[in-house]
JSON list of C-alpha atoms in Angstrom, two decimals:
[
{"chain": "B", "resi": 1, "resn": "UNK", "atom": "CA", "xyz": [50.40, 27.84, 28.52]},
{"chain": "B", "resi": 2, "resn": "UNK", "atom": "CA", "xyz": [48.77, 24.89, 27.91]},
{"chain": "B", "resi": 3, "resn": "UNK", "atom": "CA", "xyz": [51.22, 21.69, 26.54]},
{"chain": "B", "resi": 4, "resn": "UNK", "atom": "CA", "xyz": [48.85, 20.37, 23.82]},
{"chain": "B", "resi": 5, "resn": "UNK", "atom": "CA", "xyz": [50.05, 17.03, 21.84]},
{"chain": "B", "resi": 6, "resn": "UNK", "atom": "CA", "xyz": [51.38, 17.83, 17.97]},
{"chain": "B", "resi": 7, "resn": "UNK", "atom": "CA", "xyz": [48.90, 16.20, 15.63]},
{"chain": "B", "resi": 8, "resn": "UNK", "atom": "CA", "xyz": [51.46, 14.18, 13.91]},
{"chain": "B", "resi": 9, "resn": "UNK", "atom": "CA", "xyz": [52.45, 12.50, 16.94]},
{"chain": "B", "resi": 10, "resn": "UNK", "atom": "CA", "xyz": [48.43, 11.17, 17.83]},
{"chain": "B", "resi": 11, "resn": "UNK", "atom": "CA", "xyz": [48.06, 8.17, 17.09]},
{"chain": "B", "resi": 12, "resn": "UNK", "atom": "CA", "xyz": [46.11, 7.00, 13.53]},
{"chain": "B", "resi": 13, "resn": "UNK", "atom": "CA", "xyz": [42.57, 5.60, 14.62]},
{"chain": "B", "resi": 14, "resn": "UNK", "atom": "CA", "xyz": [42.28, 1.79, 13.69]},
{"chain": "B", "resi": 15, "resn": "UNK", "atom": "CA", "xyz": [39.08, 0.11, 12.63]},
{"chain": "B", "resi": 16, "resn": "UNK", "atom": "CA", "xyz": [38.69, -3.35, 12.35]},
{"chain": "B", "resi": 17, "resn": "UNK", "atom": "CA", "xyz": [36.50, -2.50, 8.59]},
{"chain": "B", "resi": 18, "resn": "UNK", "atom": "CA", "xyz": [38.37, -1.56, 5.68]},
{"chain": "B", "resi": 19, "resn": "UNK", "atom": "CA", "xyz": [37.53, 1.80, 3.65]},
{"chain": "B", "resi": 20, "resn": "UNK", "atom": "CA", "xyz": [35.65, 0.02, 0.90]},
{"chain": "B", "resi": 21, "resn": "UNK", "atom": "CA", "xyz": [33.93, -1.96, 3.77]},
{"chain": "B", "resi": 22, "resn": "UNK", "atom": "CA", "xyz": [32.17, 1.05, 5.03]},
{"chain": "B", "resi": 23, "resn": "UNK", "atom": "CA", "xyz": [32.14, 2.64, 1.89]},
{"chain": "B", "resi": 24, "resn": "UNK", "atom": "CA", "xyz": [30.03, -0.07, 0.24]},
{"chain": "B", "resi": 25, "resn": "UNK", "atom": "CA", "xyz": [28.07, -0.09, 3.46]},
{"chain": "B", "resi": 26, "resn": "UNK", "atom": "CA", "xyz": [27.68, 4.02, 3.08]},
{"chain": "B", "resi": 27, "resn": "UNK", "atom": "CA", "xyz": [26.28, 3.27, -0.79]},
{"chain": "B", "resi": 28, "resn": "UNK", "atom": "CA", "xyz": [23.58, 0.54, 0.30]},
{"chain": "B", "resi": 29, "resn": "UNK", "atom": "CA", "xyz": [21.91, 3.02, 2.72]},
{"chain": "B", "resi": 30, "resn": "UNK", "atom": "CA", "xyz": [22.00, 5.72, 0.49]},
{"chain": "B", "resi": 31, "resn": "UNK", "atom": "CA", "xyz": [20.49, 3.74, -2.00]},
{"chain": "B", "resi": 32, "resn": "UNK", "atom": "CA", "xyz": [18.00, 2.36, 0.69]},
{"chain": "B", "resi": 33, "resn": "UNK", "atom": "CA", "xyz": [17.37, 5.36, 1.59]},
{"chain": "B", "resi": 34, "resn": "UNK", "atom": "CA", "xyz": [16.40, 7.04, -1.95]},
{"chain": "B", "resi": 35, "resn": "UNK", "atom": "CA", "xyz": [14.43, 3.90, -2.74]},
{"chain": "B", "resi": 36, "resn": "UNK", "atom": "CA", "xyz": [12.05, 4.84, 0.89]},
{"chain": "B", "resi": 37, "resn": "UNK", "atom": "CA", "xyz": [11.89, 8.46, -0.59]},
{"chain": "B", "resi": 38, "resn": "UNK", "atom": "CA", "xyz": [10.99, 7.54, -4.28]},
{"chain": "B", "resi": 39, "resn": "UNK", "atom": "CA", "xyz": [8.39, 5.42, -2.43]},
{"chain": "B", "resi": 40, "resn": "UNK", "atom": "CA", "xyz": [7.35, 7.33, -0.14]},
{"chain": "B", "resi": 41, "resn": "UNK", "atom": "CA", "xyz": [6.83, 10.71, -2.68]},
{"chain": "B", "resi": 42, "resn": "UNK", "atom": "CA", "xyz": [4.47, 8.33, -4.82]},
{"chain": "B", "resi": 43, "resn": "UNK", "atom": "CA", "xyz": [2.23, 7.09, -2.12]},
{"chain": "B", "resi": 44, "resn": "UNK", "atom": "CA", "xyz": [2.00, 10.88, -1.59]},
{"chain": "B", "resi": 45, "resn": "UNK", "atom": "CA", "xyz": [0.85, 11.31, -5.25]},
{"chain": "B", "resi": 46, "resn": "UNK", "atom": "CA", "xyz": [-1.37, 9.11, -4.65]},
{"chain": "B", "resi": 47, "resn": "UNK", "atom": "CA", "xyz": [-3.12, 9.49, -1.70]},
{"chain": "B", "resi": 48, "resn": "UNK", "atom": "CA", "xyz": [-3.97, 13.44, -3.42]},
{"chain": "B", "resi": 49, "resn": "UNK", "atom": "CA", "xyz": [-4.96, 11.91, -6.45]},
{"chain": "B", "resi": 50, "resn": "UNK", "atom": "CA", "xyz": [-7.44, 9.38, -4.17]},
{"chain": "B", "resi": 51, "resn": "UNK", "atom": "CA", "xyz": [-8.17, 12.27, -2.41]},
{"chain": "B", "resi": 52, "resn": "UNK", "atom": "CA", "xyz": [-8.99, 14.38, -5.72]},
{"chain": "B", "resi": 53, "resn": "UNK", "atom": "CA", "xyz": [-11.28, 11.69, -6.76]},
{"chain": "B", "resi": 54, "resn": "UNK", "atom": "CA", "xyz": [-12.96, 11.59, -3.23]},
{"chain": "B", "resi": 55, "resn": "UNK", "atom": "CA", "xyz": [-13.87, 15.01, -3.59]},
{"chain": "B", "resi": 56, "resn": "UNK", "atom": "CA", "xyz": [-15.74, 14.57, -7.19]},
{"chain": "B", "resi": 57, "resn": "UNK", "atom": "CA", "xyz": [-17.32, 11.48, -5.65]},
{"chain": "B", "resi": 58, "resn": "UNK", "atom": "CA", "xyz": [-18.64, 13.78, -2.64]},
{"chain": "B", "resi": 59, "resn": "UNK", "atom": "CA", "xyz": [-20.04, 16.56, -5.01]},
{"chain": "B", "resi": 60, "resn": "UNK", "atom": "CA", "xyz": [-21.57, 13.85, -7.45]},
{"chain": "B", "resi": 61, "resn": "UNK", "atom": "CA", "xyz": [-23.23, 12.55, -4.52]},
{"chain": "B", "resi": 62, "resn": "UNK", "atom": "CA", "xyz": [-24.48, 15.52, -3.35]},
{"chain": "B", "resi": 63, "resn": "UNK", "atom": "CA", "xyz": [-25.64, 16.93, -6.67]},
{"chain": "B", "resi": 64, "resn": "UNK", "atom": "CA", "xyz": [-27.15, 13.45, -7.25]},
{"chain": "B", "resi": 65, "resn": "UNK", "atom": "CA", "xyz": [-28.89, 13.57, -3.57]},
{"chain": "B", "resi": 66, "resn": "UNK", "atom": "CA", "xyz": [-30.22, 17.21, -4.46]},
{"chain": "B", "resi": 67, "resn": "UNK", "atom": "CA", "xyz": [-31.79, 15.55, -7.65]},
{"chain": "B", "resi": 68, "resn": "UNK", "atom": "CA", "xyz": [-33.88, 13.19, -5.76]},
{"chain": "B", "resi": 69, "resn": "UNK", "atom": "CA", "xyz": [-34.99, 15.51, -3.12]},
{"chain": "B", "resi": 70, "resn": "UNK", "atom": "CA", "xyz": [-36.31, 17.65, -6.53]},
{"chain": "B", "resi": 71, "resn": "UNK", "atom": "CA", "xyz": [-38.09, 14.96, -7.63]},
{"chain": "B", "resi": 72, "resn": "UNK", "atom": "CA", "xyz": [-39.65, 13.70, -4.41]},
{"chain": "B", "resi": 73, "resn": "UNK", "atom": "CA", "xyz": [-40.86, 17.50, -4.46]},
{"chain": "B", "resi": 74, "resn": "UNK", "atom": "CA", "xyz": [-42.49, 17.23, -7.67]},
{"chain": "B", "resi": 75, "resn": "UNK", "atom": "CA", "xyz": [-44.08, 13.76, -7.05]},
{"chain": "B", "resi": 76, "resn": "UNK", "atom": "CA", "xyz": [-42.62, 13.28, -10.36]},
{"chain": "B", "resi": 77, "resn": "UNK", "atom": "CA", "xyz": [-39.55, 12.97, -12.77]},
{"chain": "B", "resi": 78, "resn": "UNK", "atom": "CA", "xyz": [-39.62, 14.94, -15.79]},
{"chain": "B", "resi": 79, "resn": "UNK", "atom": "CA", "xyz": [-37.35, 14.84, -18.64]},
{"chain": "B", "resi": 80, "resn": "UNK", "atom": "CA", "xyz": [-35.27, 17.50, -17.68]},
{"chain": "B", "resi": 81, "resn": "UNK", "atom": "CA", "xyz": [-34.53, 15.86, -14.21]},
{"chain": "B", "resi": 82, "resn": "UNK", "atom": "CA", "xyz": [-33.80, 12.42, -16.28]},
{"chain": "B", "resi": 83, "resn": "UNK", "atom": "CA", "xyz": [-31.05, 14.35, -18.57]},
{"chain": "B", "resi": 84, "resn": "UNK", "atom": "CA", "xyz": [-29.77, 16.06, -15.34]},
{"chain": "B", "resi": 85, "resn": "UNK", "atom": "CA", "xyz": [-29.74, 12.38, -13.77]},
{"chain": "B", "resi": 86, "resn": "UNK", "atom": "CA", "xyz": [-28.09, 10.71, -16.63]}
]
């Protein structure tokens, strides 16, 4: 059988940092760390709401582009291409 040491008789584990040391050290990160995640979570909103607007700028564009070609067809804009245009 194995002679394994009693855990009362192991020594206690010194540390040259006091409890509220490492404990005030444990709450800075934390709160570091929840700051970079607030931050990071609204640079996310915002890159998909730069992203939404991207993608109405790109249909615009192409419904705008489709517009001209109509005219360049007709050698001509008519009202109804100047209300579509406006």
């Amino acid at each position: 059988m194995l002679n394994l040491p009693q855990i009362s008789s192991l020594p206690l584990l010194k540390s040259k940092y006091s409890a509220g040391f490492i404990f005030g050290w444990a709450m800075i990160l934390a709160i570091a760390s929840a700051t970079v995640i607030y931050q990071l979570n609204n640079l996310t909103e915002e890159s998909g709401n730069a992203r939404l607007l991207l993608t109405k700028l790109k249909e615009q564009v192409s419904r705008l582009n489709s517009l001209e070609w109509e005219g360049i067809s007709k050698g001509e804009i008519d009202e109804n291409l100047t209300e579509e245009l406006a």
